[in-house]
Amino acid sequence: MLKTHSLIEPQDLSVEEIEELFTLADDIKNRPGLYINACEGKLMGTLFYEPSTRTRLSFASAMNRLGGRVVGFSDPGSSSVTKGETVADTARMLSAYADIIVMRHPYEGAPKVASLYSDIPVINAGDGGHNHPTQTLTDLYTMHTVFGRTSDLTVAICGDLKFGRTVHSLIQAMSRYENVRFILISPEELRVPRYLRQFMKDNKVDFTEVEKIEDAIADCDVLYMTRIQRERFSDESEYERLKDFYVLDGEKMKLARENMIVMHPLPRVKEISREVDYDPRARYFRQARYGMFIRMALILKLLEVGYQPKQTRLTPTKYHCKNPRCICNLENEPQQMMEIAPNEYRCLYCDYTVHIEE
Ligand code: CP
């Protein structure tokens, strides 16, 4: 059984637990008939406060293929969120109706808040520009399927590394595997956030930073392309300036190894030319399909953990999170700033770090 009640960030699962999920996902893929009633009588609540194609529909497909049912919303405008209901109260309500919650929210830390008040497991399906752990499971499962391993790999990650939540989760998850090297490709303005840079230094992660695809493509086993995240920019002109910074095309693919693969969490905009879709090294559509199998495995494992009554009553800490995109500032959740070094504080919900001098 998994040790965690909810999946909020990639480190909630150990490397061994992820291996168990791979084994189960392989079996589901190979022998789907064995699992068609595995979730009979179980109900999933999908709370999508932000648009989604893959994550929402792959979770719904996964639950239906396991014989379970799905309720929820994909438009928060049709829910009592419009009347001011908080994430905490919405999670309490779903605990009364369903067996497992899948939540996507534009504010960072929202699924964490839900997990503190929910009696049933909560799965983070993407929180703002912070984390997307089930995309990471999808990504790791793709590497496991293609290479037979998730270690001994050079992974080049290209695009919006500042706001790309899939990037943040992938780096944290893969930093635990042996001999993994990252080449981070981004413009100066879209480099990884401070807390993640510190995480990589603290964990002695091997990483280099470059600006051009051509500086990395010949050296990598995986080229992980990402979209410039328009919805996270506060300045539209900045987005317009950066949106077409990267385009992976047939010419650049000529520089890559024969056995490398191109991944992308999708949706893509223009960062991968359509001609690349026909290159056998392009794996992004199959990657999305693998996401359904690994989510089926995750649902089964979290439902084993099941119902755990919660009576959370948090005491607010002295200092406040300064991230305007953090759920604690939207919904007046008790502030939870943890001291991580002298005068350095990190928000429990969104990982934003602040330096505070007395
Ligand atoms: N990869 C991913 O999260 O896609 P969606 O936004 O369509 O769910």
XYZ file of C-alpha atoms and ligand atoms in Angstrom:
366
model
C 0.000 0.000 0.000
C 1.216 3.553 -0.729
C 2.460 5.509 2.284
C 0.825 8.722 1.118
C -2.917 9.478 1.307
C -2.735 11.997 -1.560
C -0.468 12.788 -4.488
C 0.314 16.497 -4.330
C 3.985 16.668 -5.316
C 6.309 14.124 -6.933
C 8.172 13.350 -3.700
C 4.946 12.000 -2.179
C 5.839 8.759 -3.959
C 9.082 6.919 -3.302
C 11.145 5.564 -6.180
C 10.058 2.033 -5.147
C 6.385 3.034 -5.168
C 6.783 4.508 -8.646
C 8.319 1.195 -9.781
C 5.251 -0.598 -8.369
C 3.017 1.752 -10.355
C 4.994 0.950 -13.530
C 4.519 -2.780 -12.933
C 0.793 -2.357 -12.374
C 0.427 -0.034 -15.387
C 2.261 -2.589 -17.576
C -0.156 -5.285 -16.447
C -3.192 -3.052 -17.055
C -1.864 -2.261 -20.549
C -1.219 -5.923 -21.352
C -4.252 -7.491 -19.666
C -6.975 -4.803 -19.565
C -9.760 -7.383 -19.179
C -8.565 -8.201 -15.662
C -9.296 -4.668 -14.466
C -12.687 -3.796 -15.955
C -14.478 -4.139 -12.610
C -11.610 -3.161 -10.333
C -13.272 0.122 -9.283
C -16.906 -1.005 -9.406
C -18.945 1.057 -6.932
C -16.239 3.737 -6.620
C -16.712 7.382 -7.547
C -14.112 9.920 -8.676
C -14.724 13.665 -8.253
C -12.928 15.739 -10.896
C -12.648 19.406 -9.908
C -11.133 21.323 -12.812
C -10.898 25.056 -12.135
C -8.707 25.408 -15.232
C -8.958 24.013 -18.796
C -7.633 20.551 -19.625
C -7.904 17.964 -22.373
C -5.442 15.198 -21.498
C -5.437 15.203 -17.725
C -9.184 15.423 -17.186
C -10.143 13.043 -19.981
C -7.399 10.522 -19.233
C -8.481 10.414 -15.575
C -12.122 10.027 -16.610
C -11.179 7.346 -19.167
C -9.035 5.595 -16.575
C -11.833 5.491 -13.994
C -14.407 4.344 -16.563
C -12.078 1.607 -17.838
C -11.724 0.402 -14.237
C -15.511 0.151 -13.878
C -15.840 3.229 -11.657
C -17.814 6.420 -12.217
C -16.963 10.088 -12.426
C -18.698 13.275 -11.233
C -17.346 16.804 -11.193
C -16.990 20.048 -13.095
C -14.726 21.340 -15.832
C -16.098 24.867 -15.563
C -15.874 26.315 -12.052
C -18.403 28.931 -13.208
C -21.068 26.233 -12.924
C -20.131 25.445 -9.306
C -20.510 27.216 -5.951
C -16.996 28.600 -6.399
C -18.841 31.549 -7.993
C -20.569 32.123 -4.632
C -17.212 32.254 -2.854
C -16.854 28.656 -1.677
C -13.267 27.849 -0.778
C -11.128 24.956 -1.942
C -11.100 23.617 1.634
C -14.906 23.500 1.843
C -15.257 22.091 -1.670
C -12.850 19.290 -0.710
C -14.862 18.594 2.449
C -18.005 18.310 0.317
C -16.461 15.929 -2.175
C -15.295 13.790 0.739
C -18.957 13.308 1.563
C -19.859 12.190 -1.959
C -16.902 10.513 -3.681
C -13.986 8.149 -3.026
C -11.154 10.088 -4.672
C -10.630 13.690 -5.844
C -8.709 14.888 -8.881
C -8.126 18.649 -8.768
C -6.629 21.195 -11.138
C -6.464 24.814 -10.037
C -4.778 27.965 -11.372
C -3.572 28.903 -7.876
C -0.431 27.225 -6.562
C -0.974 25.007 -3.545
C -4.747 24.580 -4.018
C -4.642 20.742 -4.160
C -2.406 20.806 -1.062
C -5.108 22.742 0.775
C -7.737 20.271 -0.473
C -5.658 17.353 0.815
C -5.461 18.914 4.292
C -9.264 18.966 4.609
C -10.304 15.982 2.492
C -10.998 12.587 4.068
C -10.446 10.913 0.699
C -7.279 10.891 -1.447
C -6.584 14.020 -3.502
C -4.604 13.955 -6.730
C -2.993 17.175 -7.901
C -3.819 17.469 -11.603
C -1.796 20.686 -11.950
C -1.634 23.741 -9.658
C -0.761 26.967 -11.434
C 2.889 27.076 -12.439
C 3.897 24.856 -9.526
C 3.515 21.058 -9.900
C 1.885 18.411 -12.074
C 2.872 15.070 -10.529
C 0.680 12.806 -12.663
C 2.214 14.315 -15.795
C 5.539 13.334 -14.255
C 4.310 9.778 -13.749
C 3.297 9.838 -17.415
C 6.732 11.118 -18.407
C 8.599 8.580 -16.290
C 6.402 5.754 -17.501
C 7.138 6.789 -21.086
C 10.897 6.648 -20.413
C 10.470 3.319 -18.625
C 8.571 1.958 -21.639
C 10.980 3.280 -24.280
C 14.350 2.838 -22.553
C 13.525 0.240 -19.900
C 14.920 2.617 -17.281
C 14.490 6.043 -15.721
C 18.133 6.342 -14.661
C 21.323 6.888 -16.709
C 19.644 9.437 -18.933
C 20.484 12.904 -20.190
C 17.273 14.899 -20.331
C 17.195 18.240 -22.116
C 14.207 20.344 -21.083
C 13.318 23.223 -23.352
C 10.990 26.205 -23.165
C 9.166 27.801 -20.272
C 11.066 26.475 -17.282
C 9.808 29.276 -15.046
C 6.074 28.610 -15.251
C 6.145 25.040 -16.615
C 4.731 22.927 -13.786
C 5.512 19.691 -15.626
C 9.166 20.746 -15.689
C 9.272 21.441 -11.952
C 7.763 18.070 -11.061
C 9.910 16.168 -13.544
C 13.169 17.635 -12.230
C 12.243 16.893 -8.612
C 11.206 13.324 -9.413
C 14.173 12.484 -11.644
C 16.738 13.979 -9.301
C 16.368 10.785 -7.234
C 17.586 8.481 -10.013
C 21.213 7.509 -10.596
C 23.231 9.261 -13.260
C 20.543 11.608 -14.534
C 21.795 14.814 -16.134
C 19.644 17.802 -17.085
C 20.349 20.318 -19.815
C 17.980 23.214 -19.205
C 17.237 25.195 -22.370
C 15.479 28.515 -21.878
C 15.803 32.228 -22.424
C 17.118 34.124 -19.421
C 13.601 35.334 -18.530
C 12.166 31.814 -18.312
C 14.798 29.982 -16.294
C 13.754 27.636 -13.459
C 12.445 29.310 -10.270
C 14.696 30.036 -7.331
C 13.369 27.276 -5.083
C 14.028 24.668 -7.780
C 17.550 25.941 -8.445
C 18.205 25.638 -4.700
C 16.644 22.151 -4.708
C 19.021 21.036 -7.479
C 22.030 22.462 -5.658
C 20.986 20.897 -2.322
C 20.488 17.514 -3.992
C 23.678 17.719 -6.068
C 21.737 17.397 -9.301
C 23.903 17.521 -12.427
C 22.506 20.362 -14.558
C 23.676 22.905 -17.097
C 21.793 25.847 -18.554
C 21.922 26.850 -22.222
C 19.817 29.056 -24.454
C 19.691 27.215 -27.780
C 18.273 23.817 -28.724
C 21.344 23.315 -30.929
C 23.527 23.470 -27.794
C 21.846 20.361 -26.328
C 20.084 18.266 -28.927
C 23.063 16.122 -29.950
C 23.824 15.200 -26.327
C 20.462 14.101 -24.974
C 18.472 10.876 -24.690
C 15.265 12.847 -24.174
C 14.382 16.258 -25.536
C 11.439 17.414 -23.417
C 9.786 20.341 -25.179
C 7.335 22.631 -23.393
C 4.927 25.374 -24.355
C 5.452 28.980 -23.318
C 2.704 29.279 -20.694
C 0.700 32.270 -21.923
C -1.829 32.041 -19.067
C 0.882 32.621 -16.426
C 2.301 35.858 -17.850
C 1.207 39.093 -16.180
C 2.498 41.078 -19.171
C 1.017 40.038 -22.549
C 3.735 41.880 -24.502
C 6.371 39.784 -22.714
C 4.539 36.644 -23.838
C 4.362 37.948 -27.425
C 8.112 38.576 -27.355
C 8.947 35.078 -26.102
C 6.202 32.875 -27.522
C 8.098 31.679 -30.611
C 11.539 31.584 -29.033
C 11.831 27.846 -29.744
C 10.770 25.825 -32.759
C 11.906 22.215 -33.071
C 11.883 21.342 -36.770
C 13.254 18.726 -39.146
C 16.548 20.565 -39.563
C 17.273 20.550 -35.841
C 16.206 16.898 -35.574
C 19.053 16.055 -37.984
C 21.451 16.978 -35.161
C 19.874 14.492 -32.722
C 20.865 10.899 -32.012
C 19.022 8.060 -33.748
C 17.829 6.644 -30.426
C 16.807 9.871 -28.680
C 13.140 10.671 -28.153
C 11.129 13.885 -28.210
C 8.582 14.285 -25.449
C 6.081 17.053 -24.701
C 3.352 17.167 -22.046
C 1.090 18.821 -24.647
C -0.730 20.898 -25.743
C 1.889 22.179 -28.160
C 1.537 25.438 -29.992
C 4.354 26.167 -32.447
C 7.346 24.855 -30.497
C 7.305 21.546 -32.413
C 6.765 21.714 -36.177
C 4.212 19.293 -37.525
C 6.862 17.669 -39.728
C 8.459 16.299 -36.546
C 5.256 14.329 -35.795
C 6.275 11.862 -38.534
C 9.769 11.311 -37.142
C 9.844 7.964 -35.259
C 11.646 9.711 -32.418
C 8.554 11.847 -31.719
C 6.831 10.184 -28.751
C 4.489 12.856 -27.428
C 1.194 11.375 -28.597
C 2.071 7.914 -27.295
C 3.271 9.591 -24.104
C -0.246 10.988 -23.605
C -1.723 7.490 -24.037
C 0.693 6.036 -21.468
C -0.717 8.655 -19.098
C -4.026 6.834 -18.992
C -2.450 3.512 -17.930
C -0.291 5.022 -15.212
C -3.294 6.999 -13.926
C -5.295 3.764 -13.786
C -2.533 2.279 -11.647
C -2.445 5.351 -9.417
C -6.224 5.342 -8.885
C -6.123 1.677 -7.849
C -3.275 2.241 -5.415
C -4.767 5.376 -3.818
C -8.184 3.747 -3.438
C -6.451 1.032 -1.383
C -5.391 3.824 1.003
C -9.000 5.058 1.018
C -10.903 7.052 3.635
C -8.998 8.776 6.460
C -10.978 11.265 8.585
C -9.296 14.677 8.880
C -9.823 17.370 11.502
C -7.229 19.843 10.311
C -6.860 23.029 12.360
C -3.757 24.939 11.294
C -2.081 27.636 13.342
C -0.895 30.458 11.079
C 2.810 31.183 11.097
C 4.241 34.651 11.692
C 5.433 35.350 8.138
C 3.366 35.583 4.981
C 3.858 34.036 1.570
C 4.575 36.773 -0.959
C 3.524 34.757 -4.003
C 0.423 36.444 -5.471
C -0.428 33.156 -7.222
C -0.507 31.160 -3.965
C -3.863 29.794 -2.789
C -3.186 30.991 0.763
C -3.381 34.585 -0.458
C -6.515 34.019 -2.559
C -8.535 32.244 0.110
C -7.038 33.475 3.358
C -5.757 30.021 4.316
C -3.627 30.042 7.481
C -0.112 31.021 6.394
C 2.386 28.163 6.673
C 5.907 29.549 6.189
C 8.618 27.135 7.298
C 12.154 28.280 8.127
C 14.508 26.375 5.824
C 17.716 28.326 6.529
C 18.572 31.369 8.660
C 16.107 34.115 7.580
C 14.893 31.947 4.637
C 11.265 30.850 4.690
C 9.375 28.555 2.316
C 5.613 28.379 1.833
C 4.192 24.924 2.556
C 1.573 25.368 -0.178
C 3.500 26.780 -3.140
C 7.237 26.392 -2.264
C 7.810 30.122 -2.801
C 10.812 31.197 -0.753
C 11.333 34.574 0.905
C 14.294 36.094 2.653
C 13.172 37.910 5.823
C 15.492 40.049 7.961
C 14.162 40.791 11.454
N -0.418 17.690 -20.209
C -1.510 18.287 -19.741
O -1.632 18.602 -18.546
O -2.473 18.534 -20.686
P -3.890 19.185 -20.377
O -3.649 20.616 -19.945
O -4.661 19.099 -21.662
O -4.528 18.405 -19.269
